[in-house]
PDB file of C-alpha atoms in Angstrom:
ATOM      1  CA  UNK A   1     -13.126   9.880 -36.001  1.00 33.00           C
ATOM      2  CA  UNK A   2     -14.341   8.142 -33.088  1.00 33.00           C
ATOM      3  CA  UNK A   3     -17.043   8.919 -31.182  1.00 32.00           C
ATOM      4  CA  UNK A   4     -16.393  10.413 -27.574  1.00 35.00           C
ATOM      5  CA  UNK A   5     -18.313   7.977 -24.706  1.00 41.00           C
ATOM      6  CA  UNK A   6     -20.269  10.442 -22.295  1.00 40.00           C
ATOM      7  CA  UNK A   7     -18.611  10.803 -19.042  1.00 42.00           C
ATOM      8  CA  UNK A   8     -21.160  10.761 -15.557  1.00 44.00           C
ATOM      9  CA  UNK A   9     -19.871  11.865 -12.457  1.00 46.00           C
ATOM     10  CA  UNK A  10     -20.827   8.478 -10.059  1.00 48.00           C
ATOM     11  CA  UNK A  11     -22.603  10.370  -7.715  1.00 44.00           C
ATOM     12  CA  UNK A  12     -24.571  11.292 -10.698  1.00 41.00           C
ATOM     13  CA  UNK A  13     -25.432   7.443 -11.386  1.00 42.00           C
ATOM     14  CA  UNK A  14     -26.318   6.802  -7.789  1.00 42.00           C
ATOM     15  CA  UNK A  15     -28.528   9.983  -7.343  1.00 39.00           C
ATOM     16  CA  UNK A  16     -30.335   8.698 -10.691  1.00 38.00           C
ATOM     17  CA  UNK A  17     -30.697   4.848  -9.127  1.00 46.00           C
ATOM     18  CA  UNK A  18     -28.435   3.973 -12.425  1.00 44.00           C
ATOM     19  CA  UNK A  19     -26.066   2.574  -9.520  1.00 48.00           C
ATOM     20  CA  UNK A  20     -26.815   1.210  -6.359  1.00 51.00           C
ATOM     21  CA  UNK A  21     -25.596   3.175  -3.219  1.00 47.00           C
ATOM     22  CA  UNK A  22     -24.470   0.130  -1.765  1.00 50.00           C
ATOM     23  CA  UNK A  23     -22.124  -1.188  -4.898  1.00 50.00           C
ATOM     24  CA  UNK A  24     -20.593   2.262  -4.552  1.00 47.00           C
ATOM     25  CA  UNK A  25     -20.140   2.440  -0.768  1.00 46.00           C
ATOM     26  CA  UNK A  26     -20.055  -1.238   0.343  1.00 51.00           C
ATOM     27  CA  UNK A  27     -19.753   0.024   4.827  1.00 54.00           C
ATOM     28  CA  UNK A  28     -17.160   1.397   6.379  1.00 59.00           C
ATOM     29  CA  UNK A  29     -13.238   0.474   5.778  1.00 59.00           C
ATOM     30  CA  UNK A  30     -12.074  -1.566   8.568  1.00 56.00           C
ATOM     31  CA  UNK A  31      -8.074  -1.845   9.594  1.00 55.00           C
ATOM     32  CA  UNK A  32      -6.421  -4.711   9.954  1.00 55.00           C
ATOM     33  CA  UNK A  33      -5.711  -5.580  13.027  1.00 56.00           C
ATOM     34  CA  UNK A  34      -3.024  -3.542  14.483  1.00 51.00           C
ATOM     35  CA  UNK A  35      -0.537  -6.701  14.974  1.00 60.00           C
ATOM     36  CA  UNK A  36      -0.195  -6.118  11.064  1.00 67.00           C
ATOM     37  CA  UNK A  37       0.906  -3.108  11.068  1.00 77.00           C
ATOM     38  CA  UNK A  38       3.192  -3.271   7.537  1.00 78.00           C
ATOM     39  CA  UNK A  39       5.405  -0.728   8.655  1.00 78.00           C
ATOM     40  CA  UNK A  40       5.869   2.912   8.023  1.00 79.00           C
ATOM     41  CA  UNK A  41       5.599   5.550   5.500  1.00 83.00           C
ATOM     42  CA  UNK A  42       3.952   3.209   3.170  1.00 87.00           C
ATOM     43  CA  UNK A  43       3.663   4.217  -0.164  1.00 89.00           C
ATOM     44  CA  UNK A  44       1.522   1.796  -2.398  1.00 93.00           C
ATOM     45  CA  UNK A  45      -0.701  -1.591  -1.582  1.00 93.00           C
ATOM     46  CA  UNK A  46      -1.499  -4.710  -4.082  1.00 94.00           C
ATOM     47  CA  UNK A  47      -3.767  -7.458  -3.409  1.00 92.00           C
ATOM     48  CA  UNK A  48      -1.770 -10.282  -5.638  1.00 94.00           C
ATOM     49  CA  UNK A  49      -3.976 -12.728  -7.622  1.00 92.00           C
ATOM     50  CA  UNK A  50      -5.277 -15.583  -5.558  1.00 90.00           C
ATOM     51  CA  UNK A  51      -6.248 -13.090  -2.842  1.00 87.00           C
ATOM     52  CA  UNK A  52      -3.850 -14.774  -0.001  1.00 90.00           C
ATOM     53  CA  UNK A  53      -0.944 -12.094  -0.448  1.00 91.00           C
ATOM     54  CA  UNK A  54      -1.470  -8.449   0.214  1.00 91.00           C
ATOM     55  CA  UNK A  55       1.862  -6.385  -0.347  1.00 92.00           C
ATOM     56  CA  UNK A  56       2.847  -2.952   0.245  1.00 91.00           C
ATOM     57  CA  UNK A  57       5.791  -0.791  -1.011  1.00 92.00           C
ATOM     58  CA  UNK A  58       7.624   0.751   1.664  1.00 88.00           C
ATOM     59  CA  UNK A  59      10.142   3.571   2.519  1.00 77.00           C
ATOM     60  CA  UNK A  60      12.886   5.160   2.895  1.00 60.00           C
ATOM     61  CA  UNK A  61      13.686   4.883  -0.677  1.00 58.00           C
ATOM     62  CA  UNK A  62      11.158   2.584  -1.700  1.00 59.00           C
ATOM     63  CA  UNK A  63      13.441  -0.195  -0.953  1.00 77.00           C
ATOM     64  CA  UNK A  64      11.326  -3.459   0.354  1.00 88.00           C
ATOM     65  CA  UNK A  65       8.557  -4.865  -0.002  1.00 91.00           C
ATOM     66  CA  UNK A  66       6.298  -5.887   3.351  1.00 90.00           C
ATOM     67  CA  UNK A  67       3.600  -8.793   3.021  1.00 89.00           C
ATOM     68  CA  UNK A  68       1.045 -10.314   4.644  1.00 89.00           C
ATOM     69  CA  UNK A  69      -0.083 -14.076   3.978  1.00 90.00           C
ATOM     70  CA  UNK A  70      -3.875 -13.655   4.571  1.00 87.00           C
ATOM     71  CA  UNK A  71      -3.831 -17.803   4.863  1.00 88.00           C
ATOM     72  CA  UNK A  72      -1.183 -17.880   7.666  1.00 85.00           C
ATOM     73  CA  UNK A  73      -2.013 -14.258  10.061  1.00 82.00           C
ATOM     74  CA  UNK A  74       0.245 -15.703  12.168  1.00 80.00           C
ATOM     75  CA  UNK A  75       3.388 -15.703  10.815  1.00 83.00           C
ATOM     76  CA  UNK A  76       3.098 -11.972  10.695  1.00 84.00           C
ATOM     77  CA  UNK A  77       4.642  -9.549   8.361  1.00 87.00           C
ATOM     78  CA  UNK A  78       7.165 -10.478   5.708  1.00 87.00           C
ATOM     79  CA  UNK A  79      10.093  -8.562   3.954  1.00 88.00           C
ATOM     80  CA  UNK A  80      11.575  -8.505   0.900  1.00 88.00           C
ATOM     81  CA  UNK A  81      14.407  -6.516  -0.049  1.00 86.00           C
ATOM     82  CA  UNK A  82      14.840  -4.718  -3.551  1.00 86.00           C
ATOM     83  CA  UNK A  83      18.081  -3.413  -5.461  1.00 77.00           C
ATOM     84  CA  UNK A  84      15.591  -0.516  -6.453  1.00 69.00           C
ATOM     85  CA  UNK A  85      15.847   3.369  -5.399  1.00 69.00           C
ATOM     86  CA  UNK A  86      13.224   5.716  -5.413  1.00 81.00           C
ATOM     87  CA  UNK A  87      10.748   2.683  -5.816  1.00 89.00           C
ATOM     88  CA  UNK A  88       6.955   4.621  -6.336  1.00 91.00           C
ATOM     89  CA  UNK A  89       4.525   1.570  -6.987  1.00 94.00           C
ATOM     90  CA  UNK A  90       3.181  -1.979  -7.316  1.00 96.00           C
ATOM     91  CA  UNK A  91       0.630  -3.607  -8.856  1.00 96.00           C
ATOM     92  CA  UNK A  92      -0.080  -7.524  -8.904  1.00 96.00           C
ATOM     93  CA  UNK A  93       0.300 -10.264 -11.666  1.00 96.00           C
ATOM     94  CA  UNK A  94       0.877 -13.928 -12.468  1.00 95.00           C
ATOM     95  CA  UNK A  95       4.167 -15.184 -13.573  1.00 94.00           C
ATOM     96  CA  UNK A  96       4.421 -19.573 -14.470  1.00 91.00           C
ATOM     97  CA  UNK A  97       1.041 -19.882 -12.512  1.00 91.00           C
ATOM     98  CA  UNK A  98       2.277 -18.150  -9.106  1.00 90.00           C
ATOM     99  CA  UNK A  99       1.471 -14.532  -8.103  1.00 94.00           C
ATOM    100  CA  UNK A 100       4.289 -11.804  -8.407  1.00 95.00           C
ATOM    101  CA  UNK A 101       4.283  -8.051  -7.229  1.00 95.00           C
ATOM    102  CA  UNK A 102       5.448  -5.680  -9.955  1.00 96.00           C
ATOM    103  CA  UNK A 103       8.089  -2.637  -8.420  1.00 95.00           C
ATOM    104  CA  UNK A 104       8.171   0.254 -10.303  1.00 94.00           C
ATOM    105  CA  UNK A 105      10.453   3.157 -10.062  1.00 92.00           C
ATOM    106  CA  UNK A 106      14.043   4.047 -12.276  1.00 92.00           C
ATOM    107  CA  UNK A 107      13.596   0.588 -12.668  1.00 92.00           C
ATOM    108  CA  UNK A 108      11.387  -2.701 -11.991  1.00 94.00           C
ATOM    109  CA  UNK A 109      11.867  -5.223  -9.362  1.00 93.00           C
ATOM    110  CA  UNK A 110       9.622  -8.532  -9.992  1.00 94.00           C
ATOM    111  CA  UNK A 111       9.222 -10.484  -6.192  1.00 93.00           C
ATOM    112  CA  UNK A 112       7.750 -13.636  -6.773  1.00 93.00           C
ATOM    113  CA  UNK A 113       5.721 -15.694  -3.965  1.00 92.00           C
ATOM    114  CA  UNK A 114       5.131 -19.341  -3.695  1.00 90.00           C
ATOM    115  CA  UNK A 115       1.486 -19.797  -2.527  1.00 88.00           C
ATOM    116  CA  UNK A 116       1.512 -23.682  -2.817  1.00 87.00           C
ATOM    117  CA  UNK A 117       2.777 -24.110   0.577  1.00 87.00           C
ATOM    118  CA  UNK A 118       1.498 -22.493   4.152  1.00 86.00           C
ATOM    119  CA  UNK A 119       3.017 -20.458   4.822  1.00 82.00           C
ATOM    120  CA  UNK A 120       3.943 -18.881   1.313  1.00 84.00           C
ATOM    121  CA  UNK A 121       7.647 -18.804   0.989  1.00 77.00           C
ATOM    122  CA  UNK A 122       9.867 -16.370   1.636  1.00 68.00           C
ATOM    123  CA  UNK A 123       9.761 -13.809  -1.894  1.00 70.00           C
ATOM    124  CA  UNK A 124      12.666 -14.081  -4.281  1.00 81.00           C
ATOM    125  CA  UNK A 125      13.487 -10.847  -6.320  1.00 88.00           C
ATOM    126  CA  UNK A 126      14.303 -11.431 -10.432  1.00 90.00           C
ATOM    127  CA  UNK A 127      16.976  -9.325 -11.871  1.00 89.00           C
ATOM    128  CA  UNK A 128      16.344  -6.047 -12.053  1.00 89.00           C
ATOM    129  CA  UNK A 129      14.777  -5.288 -15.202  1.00 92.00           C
ATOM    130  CA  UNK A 130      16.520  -1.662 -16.678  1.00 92.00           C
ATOM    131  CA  UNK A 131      14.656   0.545 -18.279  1.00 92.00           C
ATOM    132  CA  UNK A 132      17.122   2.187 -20.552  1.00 88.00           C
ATOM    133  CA  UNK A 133      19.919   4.635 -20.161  1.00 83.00           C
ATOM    134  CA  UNK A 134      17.628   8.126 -20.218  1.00 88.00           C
ATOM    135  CA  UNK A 135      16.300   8.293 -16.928  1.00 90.00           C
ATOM    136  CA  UNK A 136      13.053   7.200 -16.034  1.00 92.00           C
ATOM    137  CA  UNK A 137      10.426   7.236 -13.665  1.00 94.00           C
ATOM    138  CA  UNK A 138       8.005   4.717 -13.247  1.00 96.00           C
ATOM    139  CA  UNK A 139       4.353   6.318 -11.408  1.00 96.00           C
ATOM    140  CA  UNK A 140       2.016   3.508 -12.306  1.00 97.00           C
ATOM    141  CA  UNK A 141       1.578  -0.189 -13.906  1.00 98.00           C
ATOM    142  CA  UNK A 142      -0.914  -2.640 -15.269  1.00 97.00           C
ATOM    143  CA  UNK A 143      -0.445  -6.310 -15.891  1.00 96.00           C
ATOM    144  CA  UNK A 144      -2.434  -7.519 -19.083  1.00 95.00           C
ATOM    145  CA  UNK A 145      -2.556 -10.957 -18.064  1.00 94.00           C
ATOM    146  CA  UNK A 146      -4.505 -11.886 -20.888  1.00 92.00           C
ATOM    147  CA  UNK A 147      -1.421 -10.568 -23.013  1.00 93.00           C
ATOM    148  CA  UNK A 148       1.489 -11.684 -20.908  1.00 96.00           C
ATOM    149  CA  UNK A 149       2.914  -7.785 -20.258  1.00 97.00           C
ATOM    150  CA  UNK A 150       3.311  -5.316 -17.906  1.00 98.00           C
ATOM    151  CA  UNK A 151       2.350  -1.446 -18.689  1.00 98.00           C
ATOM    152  CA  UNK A 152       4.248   1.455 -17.382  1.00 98.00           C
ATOM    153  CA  UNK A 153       3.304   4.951 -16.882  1.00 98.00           C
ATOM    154  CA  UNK A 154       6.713   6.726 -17.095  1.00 98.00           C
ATOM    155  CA  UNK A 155       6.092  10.419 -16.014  1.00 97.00           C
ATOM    156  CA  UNK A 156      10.047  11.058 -16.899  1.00 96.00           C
ATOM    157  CA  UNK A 157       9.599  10.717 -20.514  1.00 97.00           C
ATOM    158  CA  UNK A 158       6.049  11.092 -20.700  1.00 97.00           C
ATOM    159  CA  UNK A 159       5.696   7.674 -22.420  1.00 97.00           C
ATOM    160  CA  UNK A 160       3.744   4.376 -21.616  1.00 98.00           C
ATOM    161  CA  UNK A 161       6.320   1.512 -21.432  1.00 98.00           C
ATOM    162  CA  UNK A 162       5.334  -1.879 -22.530  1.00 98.00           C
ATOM    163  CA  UNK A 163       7.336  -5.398 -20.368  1.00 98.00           C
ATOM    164  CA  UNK A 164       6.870  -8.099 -22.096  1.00 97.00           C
ATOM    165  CA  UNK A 165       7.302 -11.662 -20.287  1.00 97.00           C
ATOM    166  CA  UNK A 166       6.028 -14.185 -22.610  1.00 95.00           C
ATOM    167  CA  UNK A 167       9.809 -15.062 -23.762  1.00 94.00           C
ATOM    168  CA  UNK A 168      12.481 -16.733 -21.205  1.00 92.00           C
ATOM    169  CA  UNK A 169      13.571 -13.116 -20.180  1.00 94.00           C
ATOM    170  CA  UNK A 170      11.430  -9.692 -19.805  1.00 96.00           C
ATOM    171  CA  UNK A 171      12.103  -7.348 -22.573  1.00 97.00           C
ATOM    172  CA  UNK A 172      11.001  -3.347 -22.709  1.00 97.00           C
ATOM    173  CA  UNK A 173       9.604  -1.375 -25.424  1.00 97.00           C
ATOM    174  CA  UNK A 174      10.930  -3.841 -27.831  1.00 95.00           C
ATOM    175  CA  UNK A 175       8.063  -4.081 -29.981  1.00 96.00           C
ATOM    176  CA  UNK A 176       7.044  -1.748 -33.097  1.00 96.00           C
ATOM    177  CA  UNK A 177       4.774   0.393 -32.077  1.00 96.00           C
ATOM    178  CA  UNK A 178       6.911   1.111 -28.289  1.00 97.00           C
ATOM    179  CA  UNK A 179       7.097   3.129 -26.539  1.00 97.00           C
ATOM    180  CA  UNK A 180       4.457   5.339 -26.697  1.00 97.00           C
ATOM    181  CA  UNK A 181       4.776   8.670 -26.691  1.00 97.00           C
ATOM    182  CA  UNK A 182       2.378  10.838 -25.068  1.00 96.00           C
ATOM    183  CA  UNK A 183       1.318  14.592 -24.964  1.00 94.00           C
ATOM    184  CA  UNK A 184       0.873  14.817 -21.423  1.00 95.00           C
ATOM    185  CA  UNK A 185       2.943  13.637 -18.171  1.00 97.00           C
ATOM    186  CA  UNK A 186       1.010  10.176 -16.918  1.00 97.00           C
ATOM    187  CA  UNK A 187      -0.051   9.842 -13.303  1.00 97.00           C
ATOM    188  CA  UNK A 188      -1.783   6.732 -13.310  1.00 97.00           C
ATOM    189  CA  UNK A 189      -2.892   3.946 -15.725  1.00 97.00           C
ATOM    190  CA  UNK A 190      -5.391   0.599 -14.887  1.00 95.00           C
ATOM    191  CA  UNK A 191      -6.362  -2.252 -17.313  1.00 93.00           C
ATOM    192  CA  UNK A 192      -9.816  -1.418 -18.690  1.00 90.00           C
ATOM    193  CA  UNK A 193     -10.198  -4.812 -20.381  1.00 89.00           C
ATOM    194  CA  UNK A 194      -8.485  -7.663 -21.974  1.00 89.00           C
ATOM    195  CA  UNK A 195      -6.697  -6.020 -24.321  1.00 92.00           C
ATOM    196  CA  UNK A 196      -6.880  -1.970 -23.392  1.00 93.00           C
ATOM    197  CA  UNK A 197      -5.925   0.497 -20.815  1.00 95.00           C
ATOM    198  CA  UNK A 198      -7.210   3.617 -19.699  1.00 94.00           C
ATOM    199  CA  UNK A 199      -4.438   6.152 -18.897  1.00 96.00           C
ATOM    200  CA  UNK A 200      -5.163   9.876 -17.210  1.00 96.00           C
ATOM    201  CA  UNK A 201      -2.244  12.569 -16.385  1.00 94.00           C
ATOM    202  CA  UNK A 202      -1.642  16.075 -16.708  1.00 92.00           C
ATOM    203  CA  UNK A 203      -0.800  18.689 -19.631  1.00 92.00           C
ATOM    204  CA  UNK A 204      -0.020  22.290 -18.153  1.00 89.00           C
ATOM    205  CA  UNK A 205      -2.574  22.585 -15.375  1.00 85.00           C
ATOM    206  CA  UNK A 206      -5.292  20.800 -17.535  1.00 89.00           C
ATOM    207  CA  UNK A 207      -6.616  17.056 -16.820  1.00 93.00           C
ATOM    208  CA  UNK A 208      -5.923  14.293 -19.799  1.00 93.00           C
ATOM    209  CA  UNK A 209      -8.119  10.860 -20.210  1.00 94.00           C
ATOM    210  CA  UNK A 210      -6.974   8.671 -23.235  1.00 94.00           C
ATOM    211  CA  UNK A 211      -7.765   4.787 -23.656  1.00 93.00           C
ATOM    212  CA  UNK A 212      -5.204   2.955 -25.461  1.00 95.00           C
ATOM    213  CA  UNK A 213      -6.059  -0.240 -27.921  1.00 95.00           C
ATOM    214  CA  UNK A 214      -3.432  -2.897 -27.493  1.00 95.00           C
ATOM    215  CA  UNK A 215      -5.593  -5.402 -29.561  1.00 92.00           C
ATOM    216  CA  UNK A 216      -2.430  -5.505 -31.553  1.00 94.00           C
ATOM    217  CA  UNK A 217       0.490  -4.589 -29.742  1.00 95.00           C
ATOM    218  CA  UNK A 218       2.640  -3.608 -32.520  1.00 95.00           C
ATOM    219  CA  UNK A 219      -0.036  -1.265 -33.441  1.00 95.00           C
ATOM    220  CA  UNK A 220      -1.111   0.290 -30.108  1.00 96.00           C
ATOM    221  CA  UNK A 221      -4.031   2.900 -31.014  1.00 95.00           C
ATOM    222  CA  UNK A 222      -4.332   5.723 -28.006  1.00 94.00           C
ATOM    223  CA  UNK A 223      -7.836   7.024 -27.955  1.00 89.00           C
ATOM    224  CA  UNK A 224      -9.725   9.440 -27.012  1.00 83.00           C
ATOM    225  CA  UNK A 225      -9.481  13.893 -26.866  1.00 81.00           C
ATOM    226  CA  UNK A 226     -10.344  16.380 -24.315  1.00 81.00           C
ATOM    227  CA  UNK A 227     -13.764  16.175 -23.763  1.00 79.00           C
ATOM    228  CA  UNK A 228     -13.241  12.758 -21.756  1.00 79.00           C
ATOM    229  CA  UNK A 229     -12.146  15.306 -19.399  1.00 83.00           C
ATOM    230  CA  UNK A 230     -14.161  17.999 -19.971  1.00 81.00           C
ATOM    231  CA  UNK A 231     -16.293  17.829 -16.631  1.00 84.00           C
ATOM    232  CA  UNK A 232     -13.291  18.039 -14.446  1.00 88.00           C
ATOM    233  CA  UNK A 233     -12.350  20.164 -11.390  1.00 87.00           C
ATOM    234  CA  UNK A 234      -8.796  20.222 -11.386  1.00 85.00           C
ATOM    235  CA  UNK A 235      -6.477  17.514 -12.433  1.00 88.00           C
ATOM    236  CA  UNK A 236      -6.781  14.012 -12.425  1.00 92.00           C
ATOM    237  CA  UNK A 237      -5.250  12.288  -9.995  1.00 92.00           C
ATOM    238  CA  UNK A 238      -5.750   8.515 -10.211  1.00 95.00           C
ATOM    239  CA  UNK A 239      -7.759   6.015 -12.039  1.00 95.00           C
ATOM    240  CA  UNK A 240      -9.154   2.475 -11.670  1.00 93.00           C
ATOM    241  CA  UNK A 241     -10.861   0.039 -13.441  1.00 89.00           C
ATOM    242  CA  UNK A 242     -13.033  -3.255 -12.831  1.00 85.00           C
ATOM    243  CA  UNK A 243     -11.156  -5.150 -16.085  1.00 78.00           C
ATOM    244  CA  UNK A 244     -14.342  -5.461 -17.817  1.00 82.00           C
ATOM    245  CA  UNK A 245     -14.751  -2.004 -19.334  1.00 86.00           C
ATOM    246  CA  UNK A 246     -15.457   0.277 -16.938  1.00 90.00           C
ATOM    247  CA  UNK A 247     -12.735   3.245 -14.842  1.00 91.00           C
ATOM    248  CA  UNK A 248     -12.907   5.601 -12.640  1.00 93.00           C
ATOM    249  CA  UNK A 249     -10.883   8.354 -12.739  1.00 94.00           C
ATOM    250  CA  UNK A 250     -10.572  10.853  -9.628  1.00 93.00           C
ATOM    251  CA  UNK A 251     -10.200  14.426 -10.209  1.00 91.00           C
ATOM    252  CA  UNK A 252      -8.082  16.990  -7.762  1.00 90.00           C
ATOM    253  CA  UNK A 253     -11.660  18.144  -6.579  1.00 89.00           C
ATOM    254  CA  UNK A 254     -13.019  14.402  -4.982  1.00 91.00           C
ATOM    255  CA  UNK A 255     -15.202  13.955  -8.035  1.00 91.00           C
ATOM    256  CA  UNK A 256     -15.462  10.467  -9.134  1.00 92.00           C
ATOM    257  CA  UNK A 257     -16.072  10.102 -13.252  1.00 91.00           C
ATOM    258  CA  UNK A 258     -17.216   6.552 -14.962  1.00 90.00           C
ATOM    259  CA  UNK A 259     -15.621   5.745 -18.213  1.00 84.00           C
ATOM    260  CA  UNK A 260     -16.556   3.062 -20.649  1.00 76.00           C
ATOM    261  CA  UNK A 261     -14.111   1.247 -22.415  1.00 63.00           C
ATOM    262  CA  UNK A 262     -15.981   1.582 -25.759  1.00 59.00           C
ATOM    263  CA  UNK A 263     -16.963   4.848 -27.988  1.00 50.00           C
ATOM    264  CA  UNK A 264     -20.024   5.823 -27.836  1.00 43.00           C
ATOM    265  CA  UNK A 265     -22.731   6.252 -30.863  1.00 45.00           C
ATOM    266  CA  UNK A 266     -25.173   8.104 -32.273  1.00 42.00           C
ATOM    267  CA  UNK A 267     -25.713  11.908 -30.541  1.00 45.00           C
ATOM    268  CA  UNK A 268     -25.140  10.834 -26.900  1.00 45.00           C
ATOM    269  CA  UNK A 269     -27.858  13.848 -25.778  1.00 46.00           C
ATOM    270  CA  UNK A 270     -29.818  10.969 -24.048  1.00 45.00           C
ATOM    271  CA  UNK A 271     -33.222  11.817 -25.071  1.00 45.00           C
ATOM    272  CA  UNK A 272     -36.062   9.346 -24.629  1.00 50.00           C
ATOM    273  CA  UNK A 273     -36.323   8.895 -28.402  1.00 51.00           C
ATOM    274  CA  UNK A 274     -32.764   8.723 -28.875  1.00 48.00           C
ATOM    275  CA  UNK A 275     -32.220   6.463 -31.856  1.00 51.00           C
ATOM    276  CA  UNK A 276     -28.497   6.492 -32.488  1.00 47.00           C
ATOM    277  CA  UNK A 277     -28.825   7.185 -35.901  1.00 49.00           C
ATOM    278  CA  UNK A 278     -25.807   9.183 -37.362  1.00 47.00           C
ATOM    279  CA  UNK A 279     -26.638  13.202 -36.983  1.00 51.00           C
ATOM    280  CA  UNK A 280     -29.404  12.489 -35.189  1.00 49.00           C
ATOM    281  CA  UNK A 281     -30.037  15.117 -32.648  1.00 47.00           C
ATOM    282  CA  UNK A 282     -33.478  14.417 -31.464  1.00 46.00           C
TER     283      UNK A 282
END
């Protein structure tokens, strides 16, 4: 069985000096300018890859997407309009070298944006990709861009999703090993490395924290049990991740808890002579 890796609240890490204040709170958040206003009743933000494009989801019925070109300010704010209803997030990837924003919702919407030109030109939306004919509901994604494919948090069917672009056209759940079923409804999901996701949601009231080992895709391997959540006040809410093996998931409460993408070993009780030998309890 694997061993559980030993969850620290982050304001635990900084109060300890384990984490710099400043890597944690890097100054106050400052707005752009008010001339960029994206519009309102916004409901989710990507930066793409490359940095330039920054895009937000927007209402009523999550049906465009609003951009800025951060190498052209003024041309303003840009629009793209999707097929998709009840739209609920985005996320950022790379599709034949140029960025793309991911749409996620009943279905997803892939706008791609030509950055080899100022200003970027105008977004064109793909085909709609369809998710199936039970309904769906799409609350979160990650692009594996190591992997070529696109992960989806569906809270409908309580299952991750797995788009795969690497052939000519996307194609869903169409490996072995796809969908996956879950025992709790997702609320959020972040890459945690190359080849592995961290996933957190909600089963009756309690919080759920499972990482999921896509080293082989047709053999996806969902890790983890309860006490990754142990600590929790209240649900979890969100997670993120800086791609190199660490997340942070928020709990209903504010906390912030750090999660490593690897199992821990040995007896985790953190003793000075800890030796992580097996049954070793100092």
């Amino acid at each position: 069985m694997m061993a559980v890796m030993m969850i620290r609240p982050l304001f635990l890490l900084i109060a300890l000096g384990l984490l710099p204040a400043g890597d944690a709170l890097a100054g106050p958040a400052q707005q752009v300018p008010s001339e960029f206003n994206v519009g309102a009743a916004p409901l989710d933000v990507a930066v793409l890859p490359g940095a330039r494009i920054v895009a937000t989801l927007i209402d009523p019925s999550g049906s465009q997407v609003n951009w800025i070109d951060s190498a052209d300010f003024a041309g303003g704010v840009h629009t793209a309009h999707l097929t998709a209803v009840d739209a609920t997030c985005i996320t950022g990837g790379t599709l034949d070298g140029l960025p793309v924003a991911f749409v996620g919702g009943e279905q997803l919407d892939v706008v791609r944006f030509d950055t080899s030109v100022i200003p970027v030109a105008t977004g064109s939306v793909d085909a709609t990709v369809g998710l199936g004919t039970a309904a769906s509901r799409v609350v979160s994604l990650a692009w594996l861009p190591s992997l070529e494919v696109l992960i989806a948090a569906d809270a409908e069917r309580s299952q991750l999703r797995l788009i795969d672009f690497r052939g000519a056209e996307p194609v869903v759940d169409g490996l072995a090993g796809w969908p996956i079923d879950l025992d709790f409804v997702p609320v959020d999901v972040a890459l945690l490395a190359d080849d592995r996701v961290v996933v957190v949601g909600d089963r009756e009231g309690q919080p759920v924290v499972r990482r999921v080992d896509l080293d082989t895709l047709t053999a996806p391997a969902v890790e983890g049990n309860d006490v990754l959540s142990a600590g929790f006040d209240g649900a979890a809410v969100a997670v993120t991740s800086d791609g190199d093996g660490d997340a942070y998931v928020l709990d209903a409460a504010g906390g912030v808890w750090l999660i490593g993408s690897e199992p821990s070993t040995g007896d985790d009780d953190d003793a000075v002579d800890d030796d992580d030998a097996v049954d070793d309890d100092d």
